[in-house]
Short mmCIF file of C-alpha atoms and ligand atoms in Angstrom, two decimals:
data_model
loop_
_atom_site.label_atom_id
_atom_site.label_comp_id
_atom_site.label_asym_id
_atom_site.label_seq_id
_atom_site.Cartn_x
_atom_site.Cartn_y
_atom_site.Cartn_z
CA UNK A 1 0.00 0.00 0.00
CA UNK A 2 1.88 3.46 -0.73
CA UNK A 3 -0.71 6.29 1.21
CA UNK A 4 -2.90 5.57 4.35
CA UNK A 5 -4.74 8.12 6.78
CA UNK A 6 -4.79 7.83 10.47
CA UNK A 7 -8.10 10.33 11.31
CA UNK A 8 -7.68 11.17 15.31
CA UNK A 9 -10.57 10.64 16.87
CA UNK A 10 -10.08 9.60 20.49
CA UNK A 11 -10.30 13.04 22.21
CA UNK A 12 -12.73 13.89 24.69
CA UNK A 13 -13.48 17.74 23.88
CA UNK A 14 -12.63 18.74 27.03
CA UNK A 15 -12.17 22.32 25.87
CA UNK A 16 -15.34 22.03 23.80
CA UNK A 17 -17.51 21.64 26.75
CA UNK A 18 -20.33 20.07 25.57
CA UNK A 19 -21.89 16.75 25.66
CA UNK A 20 -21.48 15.06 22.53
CA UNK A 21 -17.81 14.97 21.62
CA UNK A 22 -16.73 17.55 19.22
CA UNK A 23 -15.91 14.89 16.24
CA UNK A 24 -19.48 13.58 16.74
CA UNK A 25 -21.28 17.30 16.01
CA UNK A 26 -23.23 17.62 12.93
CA UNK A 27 -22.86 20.16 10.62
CA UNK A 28 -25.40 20.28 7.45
CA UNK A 29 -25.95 16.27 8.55
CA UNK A 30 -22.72 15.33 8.55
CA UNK A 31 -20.62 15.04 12.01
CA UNK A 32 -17.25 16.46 11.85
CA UNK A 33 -15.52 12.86 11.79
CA UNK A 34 -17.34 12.30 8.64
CA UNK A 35 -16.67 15.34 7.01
CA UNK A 36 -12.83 14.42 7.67
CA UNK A 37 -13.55 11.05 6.59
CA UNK A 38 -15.03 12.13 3.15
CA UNK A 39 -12.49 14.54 2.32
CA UNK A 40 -9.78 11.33 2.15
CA UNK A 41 -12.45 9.19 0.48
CA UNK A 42 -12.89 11.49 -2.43
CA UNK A 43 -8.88 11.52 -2.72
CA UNK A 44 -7.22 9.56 -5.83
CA UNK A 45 -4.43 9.04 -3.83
CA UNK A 46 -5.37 7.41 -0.50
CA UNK A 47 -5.31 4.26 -0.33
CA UNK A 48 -6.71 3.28 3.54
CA UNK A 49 -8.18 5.02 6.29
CA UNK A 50 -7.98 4.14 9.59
CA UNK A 51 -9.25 6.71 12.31
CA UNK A 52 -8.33 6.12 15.80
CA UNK A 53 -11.26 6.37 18.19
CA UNK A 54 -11.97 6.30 21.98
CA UNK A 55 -13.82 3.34 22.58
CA UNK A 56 -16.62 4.95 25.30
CA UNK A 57 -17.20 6.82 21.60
CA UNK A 58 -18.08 3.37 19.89
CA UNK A 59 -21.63 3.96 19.22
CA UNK A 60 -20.67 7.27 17.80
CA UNK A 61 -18.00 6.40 15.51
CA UNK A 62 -20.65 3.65 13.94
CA UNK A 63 -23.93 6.02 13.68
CA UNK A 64 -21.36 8.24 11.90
CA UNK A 65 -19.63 5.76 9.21
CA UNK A 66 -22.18 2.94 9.03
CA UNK A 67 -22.55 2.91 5.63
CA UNK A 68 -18.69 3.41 4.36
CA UNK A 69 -17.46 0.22 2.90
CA UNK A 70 -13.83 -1.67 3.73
CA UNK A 71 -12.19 1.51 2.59
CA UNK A 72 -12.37 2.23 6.37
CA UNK A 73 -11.16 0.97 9.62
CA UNK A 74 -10.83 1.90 13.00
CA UNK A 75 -8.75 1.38 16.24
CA UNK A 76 -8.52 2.47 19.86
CA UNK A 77 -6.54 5.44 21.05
CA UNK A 78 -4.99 6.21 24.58
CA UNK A 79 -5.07 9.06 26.70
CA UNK A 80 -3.55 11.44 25.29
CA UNK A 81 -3.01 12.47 21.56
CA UNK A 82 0.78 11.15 21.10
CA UNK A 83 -0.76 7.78 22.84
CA UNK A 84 -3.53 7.32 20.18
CA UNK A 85 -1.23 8.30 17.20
CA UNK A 86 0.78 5.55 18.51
CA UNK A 87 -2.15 3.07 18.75
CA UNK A 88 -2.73 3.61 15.32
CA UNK A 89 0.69 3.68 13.81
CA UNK A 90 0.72 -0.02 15.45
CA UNK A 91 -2.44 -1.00 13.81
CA UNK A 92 -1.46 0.60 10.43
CA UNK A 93 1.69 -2.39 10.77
CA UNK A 94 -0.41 -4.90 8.81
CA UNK A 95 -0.33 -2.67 5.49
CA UNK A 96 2.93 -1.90 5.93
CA UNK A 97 2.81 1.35 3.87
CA UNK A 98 5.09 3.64 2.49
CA UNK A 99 3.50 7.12 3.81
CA UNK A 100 1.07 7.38 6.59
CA UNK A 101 -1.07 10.62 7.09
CA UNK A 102 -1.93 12.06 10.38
CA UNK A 103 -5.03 14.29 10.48
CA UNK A 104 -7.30 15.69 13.21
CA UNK A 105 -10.83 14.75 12.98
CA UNK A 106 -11.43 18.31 14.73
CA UNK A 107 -10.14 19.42 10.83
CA UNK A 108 -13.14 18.80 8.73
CA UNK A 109 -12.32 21.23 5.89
CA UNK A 110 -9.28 19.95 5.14
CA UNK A 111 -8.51 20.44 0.74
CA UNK A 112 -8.17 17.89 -1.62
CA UNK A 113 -5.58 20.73 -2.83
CA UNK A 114 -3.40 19.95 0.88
CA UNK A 115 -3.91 16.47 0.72
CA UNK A 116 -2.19 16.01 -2.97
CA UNK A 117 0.64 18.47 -1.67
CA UNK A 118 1.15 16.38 1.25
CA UNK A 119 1.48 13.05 -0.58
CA UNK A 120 3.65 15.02 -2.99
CA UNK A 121 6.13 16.72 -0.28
CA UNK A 122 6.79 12.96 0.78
CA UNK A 123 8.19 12.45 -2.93
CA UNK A 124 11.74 14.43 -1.67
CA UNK A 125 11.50 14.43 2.41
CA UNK A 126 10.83 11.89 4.98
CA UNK A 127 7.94 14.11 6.66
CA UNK A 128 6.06 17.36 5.54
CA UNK A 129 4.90 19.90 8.17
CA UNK A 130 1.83 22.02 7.28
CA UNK A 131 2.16 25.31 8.42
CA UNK A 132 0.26 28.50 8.01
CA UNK A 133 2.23 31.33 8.08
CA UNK A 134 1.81 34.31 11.05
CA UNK A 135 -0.35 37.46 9.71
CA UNK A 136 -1.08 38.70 13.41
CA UNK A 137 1.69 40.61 15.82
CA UNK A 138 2.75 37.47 17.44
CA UNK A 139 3.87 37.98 21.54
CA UNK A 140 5.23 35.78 23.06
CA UNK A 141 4.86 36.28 27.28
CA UNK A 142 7.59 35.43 29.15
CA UNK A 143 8.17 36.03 33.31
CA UNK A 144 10.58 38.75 32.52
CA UNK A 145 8.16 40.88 30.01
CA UNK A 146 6.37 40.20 26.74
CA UNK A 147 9.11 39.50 23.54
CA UNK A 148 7.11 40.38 20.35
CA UNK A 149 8.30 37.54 17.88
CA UNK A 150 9.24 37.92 14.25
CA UNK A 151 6.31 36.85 12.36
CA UNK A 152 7.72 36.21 9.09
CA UNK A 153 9.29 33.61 11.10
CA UNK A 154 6.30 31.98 13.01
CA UNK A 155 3.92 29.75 11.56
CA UNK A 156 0.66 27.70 13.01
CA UNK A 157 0.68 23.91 12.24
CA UNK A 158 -2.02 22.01 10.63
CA UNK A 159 -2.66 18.54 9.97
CA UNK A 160 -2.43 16.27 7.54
CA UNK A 161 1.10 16.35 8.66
CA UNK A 162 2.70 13.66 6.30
CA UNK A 163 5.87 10.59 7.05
CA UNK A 164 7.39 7.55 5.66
CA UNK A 165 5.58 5.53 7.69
CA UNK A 166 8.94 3.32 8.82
CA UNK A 167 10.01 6.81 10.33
CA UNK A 168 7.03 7.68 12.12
CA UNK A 169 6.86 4.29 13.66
CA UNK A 170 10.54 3.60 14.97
CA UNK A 171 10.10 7.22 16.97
CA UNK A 172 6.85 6.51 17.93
CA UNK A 173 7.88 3.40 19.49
CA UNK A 174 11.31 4.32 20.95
CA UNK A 175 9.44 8.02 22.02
CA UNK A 176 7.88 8.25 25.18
CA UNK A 177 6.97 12.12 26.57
CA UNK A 178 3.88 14.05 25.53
CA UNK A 179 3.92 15.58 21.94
CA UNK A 180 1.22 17.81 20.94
CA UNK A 181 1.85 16.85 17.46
CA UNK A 182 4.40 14.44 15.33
CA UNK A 183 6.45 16.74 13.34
CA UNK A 184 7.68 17.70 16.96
CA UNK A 185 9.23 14.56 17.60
CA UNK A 186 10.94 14.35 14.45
CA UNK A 187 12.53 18.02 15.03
CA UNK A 188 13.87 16.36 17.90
CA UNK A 189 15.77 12.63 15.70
CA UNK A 190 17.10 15.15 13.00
CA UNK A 191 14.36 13.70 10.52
CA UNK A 192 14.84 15.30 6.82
CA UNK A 193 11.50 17.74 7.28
CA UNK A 194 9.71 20.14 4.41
CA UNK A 195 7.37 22.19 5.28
CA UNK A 196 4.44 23.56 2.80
CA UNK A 197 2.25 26.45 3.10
CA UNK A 198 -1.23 25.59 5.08
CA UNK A 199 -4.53 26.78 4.45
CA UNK A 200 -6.70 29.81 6.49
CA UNK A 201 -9.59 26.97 5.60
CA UNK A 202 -8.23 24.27 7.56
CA UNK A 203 -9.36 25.54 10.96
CA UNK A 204 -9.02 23.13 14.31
CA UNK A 205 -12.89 22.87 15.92
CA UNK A 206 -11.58 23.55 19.33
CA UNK A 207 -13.62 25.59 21.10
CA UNK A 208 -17.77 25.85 21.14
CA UNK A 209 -17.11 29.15 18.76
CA UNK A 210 -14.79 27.58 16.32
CA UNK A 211 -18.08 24.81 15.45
CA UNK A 212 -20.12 27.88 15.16
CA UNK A 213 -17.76 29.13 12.79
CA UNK A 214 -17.72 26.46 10.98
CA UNK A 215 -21.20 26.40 10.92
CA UNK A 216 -21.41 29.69 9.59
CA UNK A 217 -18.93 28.64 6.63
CA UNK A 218 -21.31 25.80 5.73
CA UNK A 219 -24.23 28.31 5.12
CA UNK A 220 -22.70 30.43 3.14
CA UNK A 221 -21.84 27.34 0.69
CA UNK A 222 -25.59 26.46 1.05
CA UNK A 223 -27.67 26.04 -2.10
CA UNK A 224 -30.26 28.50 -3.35
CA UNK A 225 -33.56 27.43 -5.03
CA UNK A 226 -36.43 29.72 -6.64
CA UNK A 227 -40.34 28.14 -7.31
CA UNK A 228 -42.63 30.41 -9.18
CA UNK A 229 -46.40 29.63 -8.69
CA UNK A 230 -49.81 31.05 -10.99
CA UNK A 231 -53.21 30.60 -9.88
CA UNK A 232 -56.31 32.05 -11.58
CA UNK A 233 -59.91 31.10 -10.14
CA UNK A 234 -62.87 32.79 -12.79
CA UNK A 235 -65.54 35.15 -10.38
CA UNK A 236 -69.42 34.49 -10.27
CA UNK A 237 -71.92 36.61 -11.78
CA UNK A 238 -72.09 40.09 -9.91
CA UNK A 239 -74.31 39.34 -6.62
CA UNK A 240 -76.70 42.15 -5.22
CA UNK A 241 -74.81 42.73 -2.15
CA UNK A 242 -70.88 41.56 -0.89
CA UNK A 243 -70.06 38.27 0.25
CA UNK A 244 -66.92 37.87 1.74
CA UNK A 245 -63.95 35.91 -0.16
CA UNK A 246 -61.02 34.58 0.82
CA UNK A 247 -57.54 35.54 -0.69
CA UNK A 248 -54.05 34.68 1.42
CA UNK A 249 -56.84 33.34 4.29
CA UNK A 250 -57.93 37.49 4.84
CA UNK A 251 -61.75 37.71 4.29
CA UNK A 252 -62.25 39.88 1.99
CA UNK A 253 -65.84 41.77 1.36
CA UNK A 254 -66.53 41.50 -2.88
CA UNK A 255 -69.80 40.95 -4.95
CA UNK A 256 -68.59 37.83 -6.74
CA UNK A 257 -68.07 34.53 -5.68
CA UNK A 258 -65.23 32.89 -6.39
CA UNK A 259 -66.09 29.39 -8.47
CA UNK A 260 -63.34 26.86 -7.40
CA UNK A 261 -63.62 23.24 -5.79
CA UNK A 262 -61.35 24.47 -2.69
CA UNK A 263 -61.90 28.43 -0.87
CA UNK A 264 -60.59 29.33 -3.84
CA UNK A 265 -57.97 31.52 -2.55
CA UNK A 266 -55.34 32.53 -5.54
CA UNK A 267 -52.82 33.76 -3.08
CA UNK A 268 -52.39 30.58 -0.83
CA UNK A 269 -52.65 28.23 -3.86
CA UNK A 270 -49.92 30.74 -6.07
CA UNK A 271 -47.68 30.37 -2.95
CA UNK A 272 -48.26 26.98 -2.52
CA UNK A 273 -46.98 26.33 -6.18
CA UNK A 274 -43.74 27.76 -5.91
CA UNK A 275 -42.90 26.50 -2.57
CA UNK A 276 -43.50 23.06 -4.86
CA UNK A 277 -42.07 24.30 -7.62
CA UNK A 278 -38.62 25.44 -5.64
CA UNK A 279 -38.43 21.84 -4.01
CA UNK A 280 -39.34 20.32 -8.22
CA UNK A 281 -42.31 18.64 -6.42
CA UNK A 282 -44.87 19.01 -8.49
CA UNK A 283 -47.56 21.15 -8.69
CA UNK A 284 -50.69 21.43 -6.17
CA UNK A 285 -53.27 19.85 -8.49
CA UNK A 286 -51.15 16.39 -8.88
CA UNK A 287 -51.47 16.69 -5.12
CA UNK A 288 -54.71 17.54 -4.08
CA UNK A 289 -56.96 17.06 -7.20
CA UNK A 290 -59.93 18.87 -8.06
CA UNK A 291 -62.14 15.79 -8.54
CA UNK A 292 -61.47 14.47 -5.06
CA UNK A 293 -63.99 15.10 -2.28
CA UNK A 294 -62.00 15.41 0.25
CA UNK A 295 -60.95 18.80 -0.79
CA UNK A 296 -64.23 20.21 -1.69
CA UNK A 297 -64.63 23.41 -0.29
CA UNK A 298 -61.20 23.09 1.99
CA UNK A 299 -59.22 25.94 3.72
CA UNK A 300 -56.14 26.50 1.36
CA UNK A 301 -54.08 26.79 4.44
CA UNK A 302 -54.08 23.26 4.63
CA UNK A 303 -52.40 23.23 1.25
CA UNK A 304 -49.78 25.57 2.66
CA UNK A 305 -49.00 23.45 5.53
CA UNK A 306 -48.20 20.69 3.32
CA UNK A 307 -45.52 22.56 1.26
CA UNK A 308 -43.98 24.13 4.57
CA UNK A 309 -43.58 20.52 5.95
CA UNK A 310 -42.43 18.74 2.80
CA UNK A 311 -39.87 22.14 2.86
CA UNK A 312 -38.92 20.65 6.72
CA UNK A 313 -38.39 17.41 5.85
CA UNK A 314 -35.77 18.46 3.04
CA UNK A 315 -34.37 20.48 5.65
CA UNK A 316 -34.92 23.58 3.34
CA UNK A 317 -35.85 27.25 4.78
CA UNK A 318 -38.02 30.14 3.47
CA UNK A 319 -35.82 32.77 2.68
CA UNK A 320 -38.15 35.30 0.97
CA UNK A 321 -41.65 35.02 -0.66
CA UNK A 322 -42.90 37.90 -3.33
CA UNK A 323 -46.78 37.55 -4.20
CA UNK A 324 -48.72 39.58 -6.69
CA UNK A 325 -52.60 39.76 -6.96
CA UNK A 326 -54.04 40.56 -10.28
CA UNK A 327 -57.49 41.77 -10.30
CA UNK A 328 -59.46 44.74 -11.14
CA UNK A 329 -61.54 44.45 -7.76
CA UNK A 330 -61.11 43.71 -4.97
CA UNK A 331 -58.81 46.12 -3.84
CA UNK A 332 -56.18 44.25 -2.04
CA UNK A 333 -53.61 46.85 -0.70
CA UNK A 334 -55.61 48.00 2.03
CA UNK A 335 -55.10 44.18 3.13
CA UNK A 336 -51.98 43.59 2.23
CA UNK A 337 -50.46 43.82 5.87
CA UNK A 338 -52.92 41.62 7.41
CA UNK A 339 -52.21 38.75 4.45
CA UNK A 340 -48.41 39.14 4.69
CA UNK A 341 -48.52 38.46 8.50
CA UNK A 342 -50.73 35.70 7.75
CA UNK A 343 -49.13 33.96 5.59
CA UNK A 344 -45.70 34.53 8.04
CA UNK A 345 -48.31 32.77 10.59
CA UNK A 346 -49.04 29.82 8.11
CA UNK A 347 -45.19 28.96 7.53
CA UNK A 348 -43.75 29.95 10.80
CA UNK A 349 -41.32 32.84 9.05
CA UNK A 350 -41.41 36.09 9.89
CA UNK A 351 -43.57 39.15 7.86
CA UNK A 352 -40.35 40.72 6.46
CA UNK A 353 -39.85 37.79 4.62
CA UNK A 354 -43.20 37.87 2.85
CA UNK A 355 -44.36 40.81 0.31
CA UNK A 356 -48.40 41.00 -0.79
CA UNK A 357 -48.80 43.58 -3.95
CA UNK A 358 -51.58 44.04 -6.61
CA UNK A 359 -51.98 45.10 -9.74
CA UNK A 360 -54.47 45.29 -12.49
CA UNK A 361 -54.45 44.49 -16.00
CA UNK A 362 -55.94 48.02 -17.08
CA UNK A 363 -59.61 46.79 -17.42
CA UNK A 364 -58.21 44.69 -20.42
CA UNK A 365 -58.63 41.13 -20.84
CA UNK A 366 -60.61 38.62 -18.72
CA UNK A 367 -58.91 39.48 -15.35
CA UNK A 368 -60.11 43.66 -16.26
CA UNK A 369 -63.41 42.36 -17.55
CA UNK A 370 -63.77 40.94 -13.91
CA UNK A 371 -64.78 37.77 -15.04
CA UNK A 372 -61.71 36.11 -12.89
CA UNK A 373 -58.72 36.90 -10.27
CA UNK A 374 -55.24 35.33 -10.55
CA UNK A 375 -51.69 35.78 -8.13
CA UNK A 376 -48.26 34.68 -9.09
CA UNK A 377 -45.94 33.64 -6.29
CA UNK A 378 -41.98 33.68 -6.19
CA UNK A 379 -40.22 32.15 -3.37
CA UNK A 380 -36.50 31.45 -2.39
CA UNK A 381 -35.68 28.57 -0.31
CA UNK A 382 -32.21 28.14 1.28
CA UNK A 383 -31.25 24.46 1.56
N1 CTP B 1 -6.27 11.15 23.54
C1 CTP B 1 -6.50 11.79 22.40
C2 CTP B 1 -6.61 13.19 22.34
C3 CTP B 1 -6.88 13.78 21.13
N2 CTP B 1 -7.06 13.03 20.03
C4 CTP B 1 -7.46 13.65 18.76
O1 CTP B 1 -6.50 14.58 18.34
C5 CTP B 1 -7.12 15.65 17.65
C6 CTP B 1 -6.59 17.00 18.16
O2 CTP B 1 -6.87 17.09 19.54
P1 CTP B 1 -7.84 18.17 20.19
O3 CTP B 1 -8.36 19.04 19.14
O4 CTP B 1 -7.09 18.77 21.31
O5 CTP B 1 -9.04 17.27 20.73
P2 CTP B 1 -9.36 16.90 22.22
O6 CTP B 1 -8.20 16.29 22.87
O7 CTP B 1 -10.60 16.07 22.14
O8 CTP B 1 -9.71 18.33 22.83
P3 CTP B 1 -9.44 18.86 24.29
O9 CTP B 1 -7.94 19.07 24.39
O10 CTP B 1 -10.21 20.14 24.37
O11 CTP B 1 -9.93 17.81 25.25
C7 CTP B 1 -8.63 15.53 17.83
O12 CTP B 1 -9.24 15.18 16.62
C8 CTP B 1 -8.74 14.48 18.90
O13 CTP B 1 -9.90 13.65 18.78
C9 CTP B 1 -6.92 11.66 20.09
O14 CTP B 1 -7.10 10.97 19.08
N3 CTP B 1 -6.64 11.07 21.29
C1 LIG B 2 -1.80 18.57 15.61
C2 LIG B 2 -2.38 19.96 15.74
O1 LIG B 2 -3.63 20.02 15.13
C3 LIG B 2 -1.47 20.91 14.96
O2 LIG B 2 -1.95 22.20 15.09
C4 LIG B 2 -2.46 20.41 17.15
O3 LIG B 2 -1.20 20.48 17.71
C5 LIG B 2 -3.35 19.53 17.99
O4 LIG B 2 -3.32 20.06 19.31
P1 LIG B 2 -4.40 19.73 20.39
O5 LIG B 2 -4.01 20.42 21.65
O6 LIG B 2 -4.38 18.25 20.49
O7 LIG B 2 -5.66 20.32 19.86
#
């Protein structure tokens, strides 16, 4: 075998402070264990991965990597970080490899870019350091006063920290003391070392804020989808006196009835359509067809709901919704605030995130002869 991974996993978070270990912590569905694990799967060049775990964390580690095939392994770590990256340097004996790489679970956003640099370094070297280079004023306190440090000079190490693997092992094994990583101990036995330029991506999940940073990365990659939705219902002959009607689930006072096998109401069912159409589900008459009894007559609310949960369960959010109603009369704006806070109400967003306009066609066509109302509906969903 020429490259395998060792993935450290055996920490207990103590600085995290929460109580699922860090490496268990999902991000977008994925804990960050798995988004280590992934970043080595997709890699041409990686052969094995083994990630060393604690075994109280057993349950974890298989909830998280069930359904990863032989491409994976694990082992148990020790007590402290130097004891598990032995562990697993022992383990990693039967494939006898030519390069091992060490990476932190608590690095999930590791590049395929680093890894390939990595496995390339160990081409001319017998271990590569990652390090990113100093940008801050770097002090460094001492008892006798504070020292600022040269900063062209000071760097930050990352993992994957690649080694011959023969290397690695003999100081592992012949090592004893505490190392807070492994290109320390091979500063120490003279090893041939060459360091490459880390990445500002590759943060360490360390503290409670560093997973909300991370977090806050992961949204900003998320994936933006737009539905539109139309909706015309045709009005009754002109009544004597008003009845009231129902558009975005605000009764409205008008002297037509709207003809529809549901309330009728244009604005829930337009909305309702480009929820749909945002999530390519369909449309709202493959759902709840017109020739089916149940929905005779039914609040379009319902119909709402249905989107907003089918939105939940693909773990997709509202960002904005932008209605129009077309119609000669009613007139709608003097409504419009009441149906944009009730539509918030339907789908649990706020009002901000929902605009109600109208508009008519200048008494032209079938919507200015009054024979009919329509409303188109576009939505953005974040998912
Ligand atoms: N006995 C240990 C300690 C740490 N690690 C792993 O080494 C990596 C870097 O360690 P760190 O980020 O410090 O994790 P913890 O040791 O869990 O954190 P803390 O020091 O806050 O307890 C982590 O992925 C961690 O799981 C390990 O495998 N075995
Ligand atoms: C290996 C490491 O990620 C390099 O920055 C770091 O030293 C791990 O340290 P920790 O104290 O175990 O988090």
């Amino acid at each position: 075998m020429n490259n395998v991974v060792l993935i450290m996993a055996a920490g207990n978070s103590v600085r995290f402070a929460a109580d699922l270990p860090k490496q268990y912590n999902k991000v977008n569905g994925k804990t960050l264990l798995r988004w280590a694990i992934e970043a080595f799967l997709q890699n041409k060049l990686i052969d094995k991965i083994v990630v060393v775990i604690n075994e109280e964390h057993l349950h974890f580690y298989e909830n998280s990597t069930e359904d990863i095939g032989n491409m994976l392994e694990y082992t148990l770590g020790g007590d402290t970080r130097k004891k598990s990256v032995a562990s697993g340097l022992q383990y990693l004996q039967k494939f006898n490899p030519v390069n091992v790489l060490i990476h932190d679970a608590a690095r999930p956003l590791v590049s395929q870019k680093l890894i390939n640099r990595v496995v390339e370094g160990l081409d001319i070297c017998e271990a590569v350091d990652v390090g990113l280079q100093a940008v801050d004023t770097i002090k460094y306190e001492k008892p006798d006063g504070i020292e600022v440090l040269e900063r062209e000079k000071v760097y930050a190490t990352q993992t994957p920290q690649g080694f011959k693997f023969e290397t690695i092992s003999t100081l592992h094994q012949n090592i004893q003391g505490d190392y807070t990583d492994d290109i320390s101990i091979c500063l120490e036995n003279q090893i041939n070392i060459k360091r490459i330029e880390g990445e500002r991506s590759n943060i360490k999940i360390t503290n409670w804020s560093d997973f909300e940073y991370f977090k806050f990365i992961k949204k900003e990659n998320k994936v933006y989808r737009t539905g539109l939705g139309t909706d015309v219902h045709r009005f009754s002959e002109f009544l004597e006196s008003d009845v009231m009607i129902k558009i975005c689930g605000i009764e409205v006072a008008h002297n037509q009835l709207i003809i529809a096998h549901s309330d009728g109401d244009v604005g829930f069912h337009a909305i309702t359509e480009a929820l749909l159409g945002a999530m390519a589900l369909g449309n709202i008459g493959q759902i709840f067809p017109d020739n089916d009894g149940r929905y005779k007559n039914m609040d379009s609310a319902h119909f709402l709901i249905y989107a907003r949960n089918e939105l939940r369960k693909l773990c997709c959010e509202i960002v904005n919704i932008d209605l129009t109603i077309i119609c000669e009369k009613p007139r709608i704006m003097p409504h419009s605030q009441r149906m944009r806070k009730n539509i918030a109400d339907v789908l649990e967003i706020e009002i901000y995130q929902v605009s109600v306009k109208a508009t008519t066609t200048e008494k032209m066509g079938f919507l200015g002869n009054q024979n009919g109302i329509a409303a188109q509906a576009i939505c953005t969903v974040i998912s």
